[in-house]
Short mmCIF file of N, CA and C in Angstrom, two decimals:
data_model
loop_
_atom_site.label_atom_id
_atom_site.label_comp_id
_atom_site.label_asym_id
_atom_site.label_seq_id
_atom_site.Cartn_x
_atom_site.Cartn_y
_atom_site.Cartn_z
N MET M 238 299.64 178.71 11.77
CA MET M 238 299.68 177.72 12.79
C MET M 238 298.58 177.93 13.79
N ARG M 239 297.80 176.89 14.14
CA ARG M 239 296.62 177.01 15.15
C ARG M 239 297.07 176.99 16.39
N GLN M 240 296.44 177.97 17.12
CA GLN M 240 296.90 178.27 18.59
C GLN M 240 295.83 177.46 19.42
N THR M 241 296.23 176.55 20.32
CA THR M 241 295.44 175.79 21.18
C THR M 241 295.13 176.80 22.32
N PRO M 242 293.57 176.80 22.68
CA PRO M 242 293.28 177.64 23.90
C PRO M 242 293.87 176.96 25.19
N GLN M 243 294.32 177.99 25.93
CA GLN M 243 294.86 177.70 27.24
C GLN M 243 293.89 177.52 28.33
N LYS M 244 294.14 176.64 29.11
CA LYS M 244 293.16 176.18 30.31
C LYS M 244 293.41 177.21 31.43
N SER M 245 292.39 177.66 32.14
CA SER M 245 292.40 178.48 33.23
C SER M 245 293.13 177.73 34.37
N SER M 246 294.07 178.11 35.10
CA SER M 246 294.59 177.66 36.28
C SER M 246 294.10 178.37 37.44
N PRO M 247 294.32 177.79 38.54
CA PRO M 247 293.73 178.49 39.85
C PRO M 247 294.39 179.90 39.96
N GLU M 248 295.74 179.97 39.54
CA GLU M 248 296.30 181.33 39.67
C GLU M 248 295.71 182.30 38.70
N GLN M 249 295.35 181.75 37.59
CA GLN M 249 294.67 182.80 36.57
C GLN M 249 293.41 183.04 37.19
N ALA M 250 292.55 182.27 37.80
CA ALA M 250 291.27 182.56 38.43
C ALA M 250 291.39 183.70 39.38
N TRP M 251 292.34 183.54 40.38
CA TRP M 251 292.63 184.54 41.28
C TRP M 251 293.12 185.89 40.60
N SER M 252 293.83 185.86 39.59
CA SER M 252 294.14 186.91 38.84
C SER M 252 292.99 187.76 38.38
N ASP M 253 292.15 186.94 37.57
CA ASP M 253 290.91 187.47 37.04
C ASP M 253 289.99 188.15 38.06
N LEU M 254 289.89 187.57 39.13
CA LEU M 254 289.06 188.07 40.20
C LEU M 254 289.74 189.55 40.83
N ALA M 255 291.04 189.46 40.86
CA ALA M 255 291.64 190.61 41.37
C ALA M 255 291.51 191.75 40.41
N LEU M 256 291.50 191.47 39.10
CA LEU M 256 291.40 192.47 38.09
C LEU M 256 290.01 193.01 37.93
N ASP M 257 288.99 192.13 38.14
CA ASP M 257 287.54 192.47 37.75
C ASP M 257 286.71 191.84 38.91
N LYS M 258 286.49 192.81 40.02
CA LYS M 258 285.68 192.31 41.07
C LYS M 258 284.26 192.54 40.87
N ARG M 259 283.39 191.36 40.65
CA ARG M 259 282.10 191.65 40.56
C ARG M 259 281.38 190.46 41.47
N PHE M 260 280.25 190.76 42.01
CA PHE M 260 279.50 189.95 42.87
C PHE M 260 278.05 189.90 42.31
N ARG M 261 277.34 188.81 42.50
CA ARG M 261 275.98 188.62 41.92
C ARG M 261 275.18 188.24 43.19
N LEU M 262 274.15 189.06 43.47
CA LEU M 262 273.15 188.68 44.67
C LEU M 262 272.01 188.11 43.85
N SER M 263 271.54 186.91 44.46
CA SER M 263 270.35 186.37 44.01
C SER M 263 269.60 185.99 45.11
N ILE M 264 268.19 186.23 44.96
CA ILE M 264 267.23 185.87 46.38
C ILE M 264 266.31 184.90 45.84
N ASP M 265 266.17 183.70 46.44
CA ASP M 265 265.40 182.63 45.92
C ASP M 265 265.57 182.39 44.51
N GLY M 266 266.71 182.52 43.90
CA GLY M 266 266.97 182.03 42.47
C GLY M 266 266.76 183.30 41.41
N LYS M 267 266.17 184.50 42.09
CA LYS M 267 265.94 185.65 41.36
C LYS M 267 267.26 186.54 41.41
N ASP M 268 267.86 186.64 40.08
CA ASP M 268 269.03 187.49 40.03
C ASP M 268 268.90 189.00 40.35
N LEU M 269 269.40 189.60 41.34
CA LEU M 269 269.28 190.97 41.53
C LEU M 269 270.48 191.84 40.91
N GLY M 270 271.25 191.26 40.09
CA GLY M 270 272.35 191.98 39.49
C GLY M 270 273.60 192.01 39.94
N PRO M 271 274.61 192.48 39.34
CA PRO M 271 275.95 192.49 39.72
C PRO M 271 276.24 193.66 40.62
N PHE M 272 277.17 193.33 41.65
CA PHE M 272 277.65 194.43 42.47
C PHE M 272 279.14 194.50 42.38
N THR M 273 279.65 195.61 42.60
CA THR M 273 281.20 195.78 42.60
C THR M 273 281.88 195.74 43.93
N VAL M 274 280.89 195.83 45.04
CA VAL M 274 281.51 195.83 46.31
C VAL M 274 280.82 194.91 47.24
N CYS M 275 281.38 194.15 48.11
CA CYS M 275 280.71 193.16 49.00
C CYS M 275 281.56 193.06 50.24
N GLU M 276 280.92 193.54 51.25
CA GLU M 276 281.59 193.62 52.57
C GLU M 276 280.88 192.82 53.58
N GLY M 277 281.38 192.25 54.55
CA GLY M 277 280.78 191.57 55.75
C GLY M 277 280.51 190.26 55.33
N LEU M 278 280.97 189.51 54.46
CA LEU M 278 280.70 188.02 54.18
C LEU M 278 281.68 187.35 55.04
N ALA M 279 281.29 187.15 56.39
CA ALA M 279 282.16 186.47 57.43
C ALA M 279 281.26 185.85 58.51
N CYS M 280 282.00 185.10 59.27
CA CYS M 280 281.23 184.63 60.52
C CYS M 280 282.43 184.65 61.56
N THR M 281 282.00 184.50 62.79
CA THR M 281 282.76 184.54 63.92
C THR M 281 282.42 183.34 64.94
N VAL M 282 283.10 182.54 65.19
CA VAL M 282 282.70 181.40 66.31
C VAL M 282 282.94 181.94 67.56
N GLU M 283 281.78 182.12 68.38
CA GLU M 283 281.96 182.51 69.85
C GLU M 283 282.37 181.27 70.54
N VAL M 284 283.28 181.59 71.48
CA VAL M 284 283.85 180.50 72.37
C VAL M 284 283.81 180.90 73.86
N GLU M 285 283.75 179.84 74.74
CA GLU M 285 283.88 179.98 76.04
C GLU M 285 285.11 179.48 76.59
N GLU M 286 285.97 180.00 77.33
CA GLU M 286 287.29 179.69 77.78
C GLU M 286 287.01 178.81 79.06
N TYR M 287 287.52 177.74 79.11
CA TYR M 287 287.21 176.80 80.34
C TYR M 287 288.66 176.28 80.77
N ALA M 288 289.22 176.82 82.07
CA ALA M 288 290.63 176.53 82.52
C ALA M 288 290.34 175.18 83.38
N GLU M 289 291.17 174.45 82.89
CA GLU M 289 291.08 172.85 83.44
C GLU M 289 291.75 172.92 84.74
N GLY M 290 291.08 172.40 85.90
CA GLY M 290 291.61 172.38 87.17
C GLY M 290 292.90 171.74 87.36
N GLY M 291 293.90 172.22 87.97
CA GLY M 291 295.14 171.53 88.20
C GLY M 291 296.04 171.70 87.15
N ASN M 292 295.76 172.31 85.92
CA ASN M 292 296.66 172.52 84.89
C ASN M 292 296.45 173.89 84.31
N SER M 293 297.50 174.69 84.90
CA SER M 293 297.32 176.10 84.44
C SER M 293 298.26 176.64 83.22
N GLU M 294 298.65 175.58 82.36
CA GLU M 294 299.39 175.81 81.16
C GLU M 294 298.36 176.13 79.95
N PHE M 295 297.36 175.63 79.79
CA PHE M 295 296.39 175.97 78.74
C PHE M 295 294.98 175.85 79.29
N SER M 296 294.08 176.43 78.50
CA SER M 296 292.66 176.48 78.69
C SER M 296 291.93 175.66 77.46
N TRP M 297 290.68 175.12 77.66
CA TRP M 297 290.08 174.63 76.68
C TRP M 297 288.99 175.67 76.07
N TYR M 298 288.77 175.64 74.85
CA TYR M 298 287.90 176.58 74.21
C TYR M 298 286.77 175.91 73.61
N LEU M 299 285.56 176.13 74.26
CA LEU M 299 284.38 175.49 73.78
C LEU M 299 283.36 176.45 73.02
N PRO M 300 282.87 175.97 71.73
CA PRO M 300 282.20 176.69 70.91
C PRO M 300 280.75 176.96 71.56
N LYS M 301 280.34 178.33 71.50
CA LYS M 301 278.91 178.59 72.02
C LYS M 301 277.90 178.71 71.00
N GLY M 302 278.52 179.44 69.77
CA GLY M 302 277.67 179.75 68.81
C GLY M 302 278.38 180.47 67.61
N ILE M 303 277.65 180.80 66.59
CA ILE M 303 278.33 181.57 65.38
C ILE M 303 277.60 182.89 65.28
N LYS M 304 278.25 183.82 65.06
CA LYS M 304 277.62 185.28 64.56
C LYS M 304 277.90 185.62 63.07
N TYR M 305 277.09 186.16 62.51
CA TYR M 305 277.01 186.46 61.23
C TYR M 305 276.79 188.11 61.05
N PRO M 306 277.84 188.74 60.71
CA PRO M 306 277.64 190.18 60.59
C PRO M 306 276.67 190.56 59.36
N PRO M 307 276.12 191.73 59.40
CA PRO M 307 275.37 192.25 58.16
C PRO M 307 276.45 192.19 56.94
N ILE M 308 275.80 192.05 55.73
CA ILE M 308 276.53 192.16 54.55
C ILE M 308 276.03 193.38 53.79
N VAL M 309 276.98 194.23 53.20
CA VAL M 309 276.69 195.36 52.46
C VAL M 309 277.28 195.05 51.12
N LEU M 310 276.33 195.19 50.05
CA LEU M 310 276.71 195.14 48.57
C LEU M 310 276.57 196.39 47.95
N SER M 311 277.42 196.88 47.28
CA SER M 311 277.34 198.15 46.67
C SER M 311 277.67 198.10 45.07
N ARG M 312 277.12 199.07 44.39
CA ARG M 312 277.39 199.08 42.94
C ARG M 312 277.00 200.61 42.43
N PRO M 313 277.53 200.96 41.15
CA PRO M 313 277.10 202.03 40.59
C PRO M 313 275.66 201.85 40.08
N VAL M 314 274.91 202.95 40.21
CA VAL M 314 273.38 202.81 39.77
C VAL M 314 273.37 202.34 38.33
N GLN M 315 272.37 201.49 38.24
CA GLN M 315 272.08 200.84 36.84
C GLN M 315 270.65 200.59 36.58
N PRO M 316 270.34 200.20 35.36
CA PRO M 316 268.93 200.29 35.05
C PRO M 316 268.11 199.11 35.97
N GLY M 317 268.72 198.03 36.49
CA GLY M 317 268.18 197.10 37.42
C GLY M 317 268.02 197.49 38.64
N VAL M 318 267.97 198.75 39.17
CA VAL M 318 267.92 199.15 40.50
C VAL M 318 266.52 198.86 41.07
N GLN M 319 265.55 198.67 40.17
CA GLN M 319 264.15 198.46 40.63
C GLN M 319 263.97 197.12 41.21
N LYS M 320 264.87 196.12 40.67
CA LYS M 320 264.81 194.78 41.17
C LYS M 320 265.09 194.76 42.74
N THR M 321 266.16 195.40 43.02
CA THR M 321 266.42 195.61 44.53
C THR M 321 265.28 196.07 45.38
N VAL M 322 265.01 197.34 44.88
CA VAL M 322 263.77 197.89 45.65
C VAL M 322 262.50 197.18 45.61
N GLY M 323 262.27 196.57 44.59
CA GLY M 323 261.11 195.62 44.45
C GLY M 323 261.16 194.53 45.49
N TRP M 324 262.46 193.91 45.54
CA TRP M 324 262.50 192.80 46.56
C TRP M 324 262.34 193.35 48.07
N ILE M 325 262.84 194.40 48.37
CA ILE M 325 262.72 195.12 49.65
C ILE M 325 261.24 195.29 49.89
N THR M 326 260.54 195.96 49.13
CA THR M 326 258.95 196.17 49.38
C THR M 326 258.34 194.87 49.45
N SER M 327 258.80 193.76 48.68
CA SER M 327 257.93 192.56 48.81
C SER M 327 258.13 191.94 50.07
N VAL M 328 259.41 192.04 50.73
CA VAL M 328 259.59 191.67 52.02
C VAL M 328 258.64 192.18 53.08
N MET M 329 258.59 193.56 52.97
CA MET M 329 257.54 194.03 53.89
C MET M 329 256.03 193.47 53.63
N ARG M 330 255.74 193.38 52.50
CA ARG M 330 254.38 192.92 52.06
C ARG M 330 254.12 191.51 52.60
N GLU M 331 255.15 190.45 52.22
CA GLU M 331 254.85 189.18 52.43
C GLU M 331 255.42 188.60 53.89
N LYS M 332 256.39 189.38 54.40
CA LYS M 332 256.91 189.10 55.80
C LYS M 332 257.39 187.72 55.83
N LYS M 333 258.33 187.36 54.87
CA LYS M 333 259.03 186.09 54.88
C LYS M 333 260.40 186.17 54.47
N ARG M 334 261.19 185.41 55.26
CA ARG M 334 262.66 185.40 54.74
C ARG M 334 262.97 184.34 53.82
N VAL M 335 264.06 184.54 52.94
CA VAL M 335 264.17 183.72 51.98
C VAL M 335 265.63 183.30 51.87
N THR M 336 265.95 182.46 51.03
CA THR M 336 267.60 182.15 50.83
C THR M 336 267.98 183.08 49.77
N GLY M 337 269.40 183.25 49.91
CA GLY M 337 270.15 184.09 49.00
C GLY M 337 271.34 183.43 48.57
N GLU M 338 271.84 184.06 47.63
CA GLU M 338 273.35 183.58 47.20
C GLU M 338 274.06 184.66 46.64
N ILE M 339 275.41 184.83 47.04
CA ILE M 339 276.32 185.81 46.71
C ILE M 339 277.22 184.81 45.77
N ALA M 340 277.54 185.40 44.52
CA ALA M 340 278.45 184.65 43.73
C ALA M 340 279.62 185.55 43.36
N ALA M 341 280.92 185.22 43.38
CA ALA M 341 282.03 186.08 42.84
C ALA M 341 282.07 185.62 41.47
N LEU M 342 282.21 186.59 40.39
CA LEU M 342 282.23 186.46 39.10
C LEU M 342 283.56 186.87 38.49
N ARG M 343 283.91 186.07 37.54
CA ARG M 343 285.00 186.49 36.58
C ARG M 343 284.50 187.57 35.58
N ALA M 344 285.43 188.02 34.81
CA ALA M 344 285.05 189.06 33.75
C ALA M 344 284.11 188.61 32.76
N ASP M 345 284.25 187.28 32.44
CA ASP M 345 283.36 186.66 31.53
C ASP M 345 282.14 186.14 31.99
N GLY M 346 281.86 186.42 33.39
CA GLY M 346 280.56 185.96 33.97
C GLY M 346 280.59 184.81 34.63
N GLU M 347 281.72 183.91 34.43
CA GLU M 347 281.84 182.55 35.16
C GLU M 347 281.93 182.67 36.62
N VAL M 348 281.37 181.85 37.28
CA VAL M 348 281.26 181.77 38.81
C VAL M 348 282.49 181.28 39.33
N LEU M 349 283.23 182.13 40.06
CA LEU M 349 284.44 181.61 40.83
C LEU M 349 284.15 180.97 42.15
N ALA M 350 283.06 181.54 42.87
CA ALA M 350 282.81 180.94 44.20
C ALA M 350 281.47 181.45 44.45
N ARG M 351 280.82 180.77 45.37
CA ARG M 351 279.45 181.03 45.66
C ARG M 351 279.04 180.69 47.13
N TRP M 352 278.33 181.70 47.75
CA TRP M 352 278.07 181.43 49.17
C TRP M 352 276.49 181.49 49.27
N GLY M 353 275.81 180.36 49.89
CA GLY M 353 274.36 180.30 50.07
C GLY M 353 274.02 180.89 51.48
N LEU M 354 273.07 181.76 51.56
CA LEU M 354 272.63 182.44 52.73
C LEU M 354 271.19 181.93 53.23
N LEU M 355 271.18 181.71 54.29
CA LEU M 355 269.84 181.24 54.93
C LEU M 355 269.16 182.43 55.58
N ASN M 356 267.75 182.41 55.44
CA ASN M 356 266.86 183.39 55.94
C ASN M 356 267.34 184.78 55.91
N VAL M 357 267.47 185.22 54.43
CA VAL M 357 267.99 186.61 54.22
C VAL M 357 266.93 187.65 54.38
N MET M 358 267.24 188.75 54.96
CA MET M 358 266.38 189.81 55.01
C MET M 358 267.08 191.15 54.79
N PRO M 359 266.51 192.03 54.12
CA PRO M 359 267.17 193.44 53.81
C PRO M 359 266.91 194.09 55.16
N VAL M 360 268.05 195.07 55.57
CA VAL M 360 267.75 195.94 56.64
C VAL M 360 267.95 197.42 56.34
N SER M 361 268.70 197.64 55.23
CA SER M 361 268.57 199.04 54.60
C SER M 361 268.96 199.00 52.94
N TRP M 362 268.50 200.18 52.54
CA TRP M 362 268.94 200.36 50.97
C TRP M 362 269.28 201.91 50.91
N ASN M 363 270.44 202.28 50.36
CA ASN M 363 270.88 203.45 50.17
C ASN M 363 271.02 203.75 48.61
N GLY M 364 270.11 204.82 48.30
CA GLY M 364 270.21 205.10 47.00
C GLY M 364 271.26 206.15 46.61
N PRO M 365 271.44 206.61 45.41
CA PRO M 365 272.47 207.49 44.99
C PRO M 365 272.58 208.80 45.64
N HIS M 366 273.62 209.45 45.70
CA HIS M 366 273.69 210.93 46.09
C HIS M 366 274.03 211.66 44.97
N PHE M 367 273.26 212.42 44.65
CA PHE M 367 273.29 213.25 43.28
C PHE M 367 274.09 214.50 43.58
N ASP M 368 275.16 214.69 43.06
CA ASP M 368 275.72 216.16 42.96
C ASP M 368 276.37 216.50 41.90
N ILE M 369 276.05 217.42 41.05
CA ILE M 369 276.60 217.78 39.77
C ILE M 369 278.01 218.38 39.97
N ASP M 370 278.33 218.79 41.10
CA ASP M 370 279.74 219.30 41.24
C ASP M 370 280.67 218.25 41.56
N SER M 371 280.18 216.88 41.93
CA SER M 371 281.08 215.83 42.35
C SER M 371 281.41 215.05 41.09
N PRO M 372 282.71 214.69 41.04
CA PRO M 372 283.12 213.49 39.87
C PRO M 372 282.69 212.08 40.28
N ARG M 373 282.25 211.90 41.61
CA ARG M 373 282.13 210.49 41.90
C ARG M 373 280.87 209.80 41.26
N THR M 374 280.97 208.53 41.07
CA THR M 374 279.84 207.81 40.43
C THR M 374 278.81 207.69 41.27
N ALA M 375 277.47 207.65 40.92
CA ALA M 375 276.30 207.60 41.76
C ALA M 375 276.20 206.12 42.02
N MET M 376 276.21 205.74 43.39
CA MET M 376 276.34 204.45 43.95
C MET M 376 275.04 204.11 44.78
N GLU M 377 274.77 202.89 44.63
CA GLU M 377 273.64 202.33 45.48
C GLU M 377 274.17 201.28 46.33
N SER M 378 273.57 200.91 47.71
CA SER M 378 274.04 199.76 48.43
C SER M 378 272.88 199.08 49.06
N VAL M 379 272.88 198.10 49.37
CA VAL M 379 271.98 197.16 50.11
C VAL M 379 272.63 196.49 51.23
N GLU M 380 272.03 196.60 52.39
CA GLU M 380 272.57 195.84 53.55
C GLU M 380 271.50 194.55 53.90
N ILE M 381 272.10 193.62 54.12
CA ILE M 381 271.26 192.44 54.32
C ILE M 381 271.79 191.57 55.62
N VAL M 382 271.00 190.94 56.30
CA VAL M 382 271.21 190.11 57.44
C VAL M 382 270.82 188.63 56.89
N HIS M 383 271.45 187.62 57.77
CA HIS M 383 271.17 186.21 57.31
C HIS M 383 271.48 185.40 58.74
N HIS M 384 271.02 184.11 58.67
CA HIS M 384 271.23 183.30 59.79
C HIS M 384 272.19 182.12 59.54
N GLY M 385 272.94 182.47 58.58
CA GLY M 385 273.97 181.32 58.15
C GLY M 385 274.16 180.82 56.78
N PHE M 386 275.27 180.11 56.60
CA PHE M 386 275.51 179.57 55.31
C PHE M 386 274.97 178.26 54.92
N PHE M 387 274.95 178.03 53.70
CA PHE M 387 274.54 176.66 53.34
C PHE M 387 275.15 176.54 51.87
N GLU M 388 275.43 175.25 51.54
CA GLU M 388 275.97 174.98 50.26
C GLU M 388 275.08 175.21 49.13
N PRO M 389 275.19 176.00 48.24
CA PRO M 389 274.22 176.17 47.05
C PRO M 389 274.22 175.05 46.23
N GLY M 390 272.95 174.54 45.94
CA GLY M 390 272.76 173.34 45.14
C GLY M 390 272.64 172.14 45.90
N GLY M 391 273.07 172.11 47.26
CA GLY M 391 273.45 171.01 48.01
C GLY M 391 272.26 170.75 49.02
N ARG M 392 271.17 171.66 48.96
CA ARG M 392 270.08 171.58 49.83
C ARG M 392 268.86 170.83 49.24
#
């Protein structure tokens, strides 16, 4: 009896993401490879509280701006480490900001979600700490800053 392939449900997609967390960083369409940790993908709307005269039961909150924290991506050291270091050194030579994309990937490489980043610039890279007496995996991380989000493919 032939078995029909099962379609992936949203619940299955979340399950896949929870079991195999991988993120891809691309800069101006150039893939810098997969990462296993992504921290700081967030934004905070700054608000100003305005108390309405004569009504002390509530206040109005007016948006002032949006803050975007630095994003830190980490992974075990891999052969593609030169791509990240090469991008960082090119930024220093060319002095230009670029667009970036962080994509959450399933185990099969299919994109679950993506975030476009405006005016990306690296601020630090940390290479591995080598210690023969430590059982820990040699990790690298890159910290980037940006000016906000955009919808990838929609620009």
